[in-house]
Coordinates of C-alpha atoms in Angstrom, one line a residue:
M25 CA -58.8 -138.9 -144.7
I26 CA -60.1 -136.2 -147.3
P27 CA -57.3 -135.4 -149.5
V28 CA -56.5 -131.5 -150.0
T29 CA -54.9 -129.7 -152.6
Y30 CA -52.9 -126.5 -152.8
D31 CA -54.7 -123.1 -153.9
D32 CA -51.3 -122.1 -155.2
P33 CA -50.2 -124.0 -158.3
D34 CA -46.4 -122.6 -158.1
Y35 CA -46.1 -124.0 -154.8
Q36 CA -47.2 -126.9 -156.0
R37 CA -45.1 -127.5 -158.6
Q38 CA -42.2 -126.6 -156.5
L39 CA -43.0 -129.4 -154.1
D40 CA -43.6 -131.9 -157.2
A41 CA -39.9 -131.0 -158.1
L42 CA -38.4 -132.1 -155.2
P43 CA -37.2 -135.8 -154.6
T44 CA -39.9 -138.1 -153.2
D45 CA -40.3 -138.0 -149.3
G46 CA -38.9 -141.2 -147.4
V47 CA -36.6 -142.8 -144.9
S48 CA -33.2 -144.0 -145.6
I49 CA -31.6 -146.4 -143.1
F50 CA -28.0 -146.8 -142.7
T51 CA -24.9 -147.7 -140.5
L52 CA -21.8 -146.1 -139.9
E53 CA -18.6 -146.9 -138.0
N54 CA -18.5 -150.6 -139.3
D55 CA -22.1 -151.1 -138.1
A56 CA -21.2 -149.4 -134.7
I57 CA -23.6 -146.6 -135.4
R58 CA -27.1 -147.2 -136.7
G59 CA -29.1 -144.2 -138.3
A60 CA -32.1 -143.1 -140.4
L61 CA -32.4 -139.8 -142.9
V62 CA -35.5 -138.6 -143.3
S63 CA -36.9 -136.3 -146.4
G64 CA -40.4 -135.1 -145.3
T65 CA -41.3 -131.8 -147.3
R66 CA -44.2 -132.9 -149.0
L67 CA -45.3 -134.7 -145.5
V68 CA -45.2 -131.4 -143.4
A69 CA -46.6 -129.2 -146.3
Q70 CA -49.7 -131.3 -146.4
M71 CA -49.9 -131.5 -142.6
A72 CA -49.8 -127.8 -142.5
L73 CA -52.2 -127.6 -145.4
S74 CA -54.9 -130.2 -143.8
H75 CA -54.6 -128.7 -140.4
R76 CA -54.6 -124.8 -141.4
L77 CA -51.6 -124.1 -139.7
G78 CA -49.4 -120.9 -139.7
P79 CA -45.7 -120.8 -139.7
L80 CA -45.1 -121.2 -136.0
E81 CA -47.5 -123.9 -135.5
T82 CA -46.3 -125.8 -138.7
L83 CA -42.7 -125.6 -136.9
V84 CA -43.9 -127.2 -134.0
L85 CA -46.1 -130.2 -135.3
G86 CA -43.6 -130.5 -138.5
Q87 CA -40.5 -131.1 -136.4
A88 CA -42.6 -133.7 -134.3
Y89 CA -43.9 -135.3 -137.7
L90 CA -40.5 -135.5 -138.7
A91 CA -39.6 -137.3 -135.5
A92 CA -42.2 -139.6 -135.9
G93 CA -41.1 -140.4 -139.4
L94 CA -37.5 -141.3 -138.0
L95 CA -38.9 -143.4 -135.1
S96 CA -41.0 -145.2 -137.6
V97 CA -37.6 -147.6 -138.4
T98 CA -37.6 -148.5 -134.7
I99 CA -41.1 -150.6 -135.1
K100 CA -42.0 -153.6 -137.0
G101 CA -44.9 -155.4 -138.5
Q102 CA -48.3 -154.2 -137.2
D103 CA -46.9 -152.0 -134.3
R104 CA -47.4 -148.5 -133.8
L105 CA -45.5 -145.8 -131.7
M106 CA -46.9 -142.6 -130.6
L107 CA -44.9 -139.4 -129.6
R108 CA -46.3 -137.2 -127.3
V109 CA -45.5 -133.8 -125.7
Q110 CA -47.8 -132.0 -123.0
S111 CA -46.5 -128.7 -121.9
Q112 CA -47.0 -125.3 -120.6
G113 CA -46.4 -123.1 -123.7
P114 CA -48.4 -121.5 -126.2
S115 CA -48.6 -124.6 -128.5
A116 CA -49.7 -127.1 -125.1
G117 CA -47.9 -129.7 -126.8
Y118 CA -48.8 -132.3 -129.4
S119 CA -49.6 -135.8 -130.1
V120 CA -48.5 -137.6 -133.3
E121 CA -48.3 -141.4 -134.3
C122 CA -46.7 -143.4 -136.8
N123 CA -46.8 -147.2 -138.1
A124 CA -43.9 -149.3 -139.6
V125 CA -44.6 -148.5 -143.0
G126 CA -44.1 -144.8 -142.6
Q127 CA -47.5 -143.3 -142.3
V128 CA -47.8 -140.3 -139.7
R129 CA -50.7 -138.4 -138.4
G130 CA -51.2 -136.3 -135.6
R131 CA -52.2 -132.9 -134.3
L132 CA -51.5 -129.9 -131.8
F133 CA -53.3 -129.6 -128.5
N134 CA -53.8 -125.9 -129.1
Q135 CA -54.1 -124.2 -132.6
P136 CA -53.9 -121.2 -133.4
F137 CA -51.9 -120.1 -130.6
E138 CA -50.8 -116.4 -129.7
L139 CA -47.6 -115.2 -128.4
E140 CA -46.9 -112.5 -125.8
R141 CA -44.1 -110.9 -128.1
P142 CA -42.5 -111.8 -131.4
L143 CA -40.2 -114.4 -131.7
E144 CA -36.8 -113.3 -132.5
A145 CA -35.8 -116.7 -133.7
L146 CA -37.5 -119.6 -134.7
D147 CA -36.9 -121.5 -131.4
T148 CA -39.6 -124.1 -130.3
A149 CA -38.6 -123.7 -126.9
L150 CA -40.5 -120.5 -126.4
L151 CA -43.6 -122.2 -128.2
L152 CA -43.3 -125.4 -125.9
G153 CA -42.2 -124.2 -122.6
S154 CA -41.6 -126.8 -119.7
G155 CA -43.5 -130.3 -119.8
F156 CA -42.9 -133.9 -120.5
L157 CA -42.3 -136.0 -123.3
S158 CA -43.5 -139.7 -123.7
I159 CA -43.1 -142.3 -126.3
T160 CA -45.7 -145.2 -126.2
R161 CA -45.2 -148.4 -128.2
H162 CA -48.1 -150.5 -129.3
Q163 CA -46.9 -153.9 -130.1
A164 CA -48.8 -156.3 -131.9
G165 CA -50.1 -159.3 -130.0
R166 CA -49.5 -157.3 -126.5
S167 CA -52.7 -156.2 -124.4
Q168 CA -50.7 -153.3 -122.8
P169 CA -48.4 -150.7 -124.6
F170 CA -45.1 -149.4 -123.0
T171 CA -44.9 -146.0 -122.2
G172 CA -41.8 -144.0 -121.4
T173 CA -41.7 -140.4 -120.2
V174 CA -39.1 -137.5 -119.5
A175 CA -39.4 -133.9 -118.5
L176 CA -38.7 -131.7 -121.4
R177 CA -35.0 -130.6 -121.0
S178 CA -35.0 -127.7 -123.4
G179 CA -38.4 -127.7 -125.4
R180 CA -36.3 -128.5 -128.4
L181 CA -37.8 -131.9 -129.7
A182 CA -34.3 -132.9 -131.3
E183 CA -32.6 -132.3 -127.9
D184 CA -35.3 -133.9 -125.8
L185 CA -35.6 -136.9 -127.8
A186 CA -31.7 -137.7 -127.6
W187 CA -32.4 -136.9 -123.7
Y188 CA -35.2 -139.5 -123.3
Y189 CA -33.2 -142.1 -124.9
H190 CA -30.4 -141.1 -122.7
E191 CA -32.5 -141.4 -119.7
S192 CA -35.5 -144.3 -120.7
E193 CA -33.5 -146.4 -122.8
Q194 CA -30.2 -146.0 -121.8
T195 CA -28.6 -145.4 -125.5
N196 CA -26.4 -142.6 -126.9
T197 CA -28.6 -140.9 -129.4
A198 CA -28.7 -137.8 -131.4
F199 CA -31.4 -136.2 -133.5
T200 CA -31.3 -133.3 -136.1
L201 CA -34.8 -131.9 -137.3
G202 CA -34.8 -128.9 -139.7
L203 CA -37.4 -127.3 -141.5
H204 CA -37.1 -124.4 -144.3
F205 CA -39.4 -121.6 -145.2
D206 CA -40.2 -119.4 -148.3
R207 CA -41.0 -115.6 -147.6
A208 CA -44.7 -116.4 -147.5
G209 CA -44.2 -118.8 -144.3
R210 CA -44.7 -122.3 -146.5
V211 CA -42.5 -125.2 -145.9
I212 CA -40.4 -125.8 -149.2
G213 CA -37.8 -127.9 -147.2
A214 CA -38.1 -130.6 -144.4
G215 CA -35.8 -133.0 -142.8
G216 CA -34.3 -135.2 -139.9
L217 CA -31.6 -137.5 -138.9
Y218 CA -31.3 -139.9 -136.4
L219 CA -28.0 -141.7 -135.1
Q220 CA -27.9 -144.3 -132.5
A221 CA -24.4 -145.7 -130.9
L222 CA -24.9 -149.6 -130.6
P223 CA -23.2 -150.9 -127.3
F224 CA -20.0 -152.0 -128.8
A225 CA -19.4 -148.6 -130.4
A226 CA -15.9 -146.7 -129.6
A227 CA -16.9 -144.3 -126.7
D228 CA -16.5 -141.3 -128.9
A229 CA -18.0 -142.6 -132.1
L230 CA -21.3 -140.7 -132.0
E231 CA -19.8 -137.6 -130.7
R232 CA -17.4 -137.5 -133.7
V233 CA -20.3 -137.9 -136.1
E234 CA -22.5 -135.4 -134.3
R235 CA -19.5 -132.7 -134.7
L236 CA -19.6 -133.2 -138.3
V237 CA -23.2 -133.3 -139.0
Y238 CA -23.9 -129.9 -136.9
S239 CA -21.3 -128.4 -139.0
L240 CA -22.9 -129.0 -142.2
P241 CA -26.0 -126.7 -143.4
Q242 CA -29.2 -127.6 -142.1
L243 CA -31.1 -130.5 -143.6
G244 CA -34.3 -128.6 -144.5
A245 CA -32.2 -126.1 -146.4
A246 CA -30.7 -129.1 -148.2
F247 CA -33.9 -130.6 -149.3
A248 CA -35.2 -127.1 -150.3
G249 CA -32.4 -127.1 -152.8
G250 CA -33.4 -130.4 -154.5
S251 CA -30.9 -132.8 -152.8
G252 CA -31.8 -136.3 -152.2
R253 CA -31.4 -138.5 -149.4
A254 CA -28.6 -140.6 -150.7
D255 CA -26.6 -137.5 -152.0
I256 CA -26.9 -135.6 -148.5
M257 CA -25.6 -138.9 -146.5
L258 CA -22.8 -139.4 -148.9
R259 CA -21.7 -135.5 -148.2
M260 CA -22.0 -136.0 -144.6
F261 CA -20.4 -139.2 -144.2
P262 CA -17.5 -139.5 -146.7
F263 CA -15.2 -141.0 -143.9
F264 CA -17.6 -142.8 -141.6
D265 CA -18.0 -146.1 -143.4
L266 CA -21.4 -145.5 -144.6
N267 CA -23.2 -148.6 -145.6
M268 CA -27.0 -148.0 -146.8
L269 CA -29.3 -150.6 -145.7
E270 CA -33.1 -149.9 -146.6
E271 CA -35.3 -147.2 -148.2
R272 CA -38.8 -146.9 -146.7
P273 CA -41.8 -144.7 -147.7
L274 CA -43.2 -141.8 -145.4
A275 CA -46.6 -140.2 -145.9
F276 CA -49.3 -138.2 -144.0
H277 CA -52.1 -140.6 -143.8
C278 CA -55.1 -141.1 -141.6
P279 CA -57.3 -144.1 -141.6
C280 CA -60.4 -142.1 -140.9
D281 CA -63.3 -142.0 -142.9
K282 CA -67.1 -140.8 -142.8
A283 CA -68.5 -143.8 -141.5
R284 CA -66.0 -144.1 -138.8
L285 CA -66.4 -140.5 -137.7
G286 CA -70.1 -140.8 -137.8
G287 CA -69.7 -143.4 -135.1
F288 CA -68.8 -140.6 -133.0
L289 CA -72.4 -139.3 -133.2
K290 CA -74.0 -142.6 -132.7
A291 CA -72.0 -142.8 -129.3
L292 CA -73.7 -139.6 -128.2
S293 CA -76.7 -139.9 -125.7
T294 CA -80.2 -140.6 -126.6
A295 CA -81.2 -137.1 -125.8
E296 CA -78.2 -135.5 -127.5
R297 CA -79.0 -137.6 -130.8
A298 CA -82.8 -136.6 -130.7
Q299 CA -81.6 -132.8 -130.2
M300 CA -79.4 -133.2 -133.3
R301 CA -81.5 -134.9 -135.6
E302 CA -83.9 -132.0 -134.6
Y303 CA -82.1 -128.8 -134.4
G304 CA -78.7 -129.6 -136.3
P305 CA -77.5 -126.8 -137.1
F306 CA -77.0 -128.6 -140.6
P307 CA -74.7 -129.8 -142.1
V308 CA -73.4 -131.2 -139.0
E309 CA -69.6 -131.3 -139.3
V310 CA -67.3 -133.7 -137.5
A311 CA -63.7 -133.2 -137.5
C312 CA -60.7 -135.7 -137.1
H313 CA -58.1 -134.2 -134.8
N314 CA -55.2 -136.4 -136.2
C315 CA -55.4 -135.2 -139.9
G316 CA -58.0 -132.1 -140.0
S317 CA -60.6 -133.7 -142.4
V318 CA -64.1 -132.5 -141.9
Y319 CA -67.0 -134.5 -142.8
S320 CA -70.3 -133.0 -143.1
F321 CA -73.7 -134.8 -142.5
D322 CA -77.0 -133.0 -143.7
Q323 CA -80.3 -133.5 -142.3
A324 CA -81.3 -136.8 -144.4
E325 CA -77.8 -138.5 -143.8
L326 CA -78.1 -138.0 -140.1
A327 CA -81.6 -139.1 -139.9
L328 CA -80.6 -142.2 -141.3
L329 CA -77.5 -142.5 -139.0
L330 CA -79.2 -141.7 -136.0
A331 CA -82.3 -143.7 -136.7

């Protein structure tokens, strides 16, 4: 992955002043509800810059990155998880994956996308449309992954993820995903919350916590204001027996490199390789869909690679 830098030093300083990205794992209600809170402003900002996204594309894919950060707490070791939405709306959906150490990468299927008319609100339902949501778990040591799929219920990822868990895993689960933008359309706050009632939880436990969470200011705005995860949790859950368990990192990361992307060129047919060696056009550029990195090969490099 090729690191990216921001052209605007003021924006960089603003991001640097925020608390670090990460995931806080906790329980509520005498351990009857488990949860995770993610702060991911840098994650989403780097994603937007690397993929060269506008505000609407950032909204759609940024929510997916935050959700992947939350879902990373449900896997362990060398396991991987993929969140995928295929839809009929302008964005066409996305594919995002994470591992157990909070490394997230992924892409929109259609970018940039065009709208027939301007949005009246930042509502992803109009950007995704109808379609399907799937979660695939790649567990280390198992030859086949497990995938669960549901139809999109609303086109709003937080609601559709809750529906997925209700239908596929028969668990009462709630999500909140929030992004906050400045006047230039840049992300200045991003966060998400995951809550899941365990089997022994009281019937109304999750509902009571949800009502409180939805009455509070949006997470994106809270993180944009400089609040840390611990402060936000203490404000959210003063009467729910909050038990903080673990802190995990979160980062935009892709294991791609020039050698790996060059392998795709080597996999071309003999005729295609010969034509590329001869005619280019040079430099030949290969892009990683998952992180937006572009690797260039000049004529000499290509001749050596495809020899």
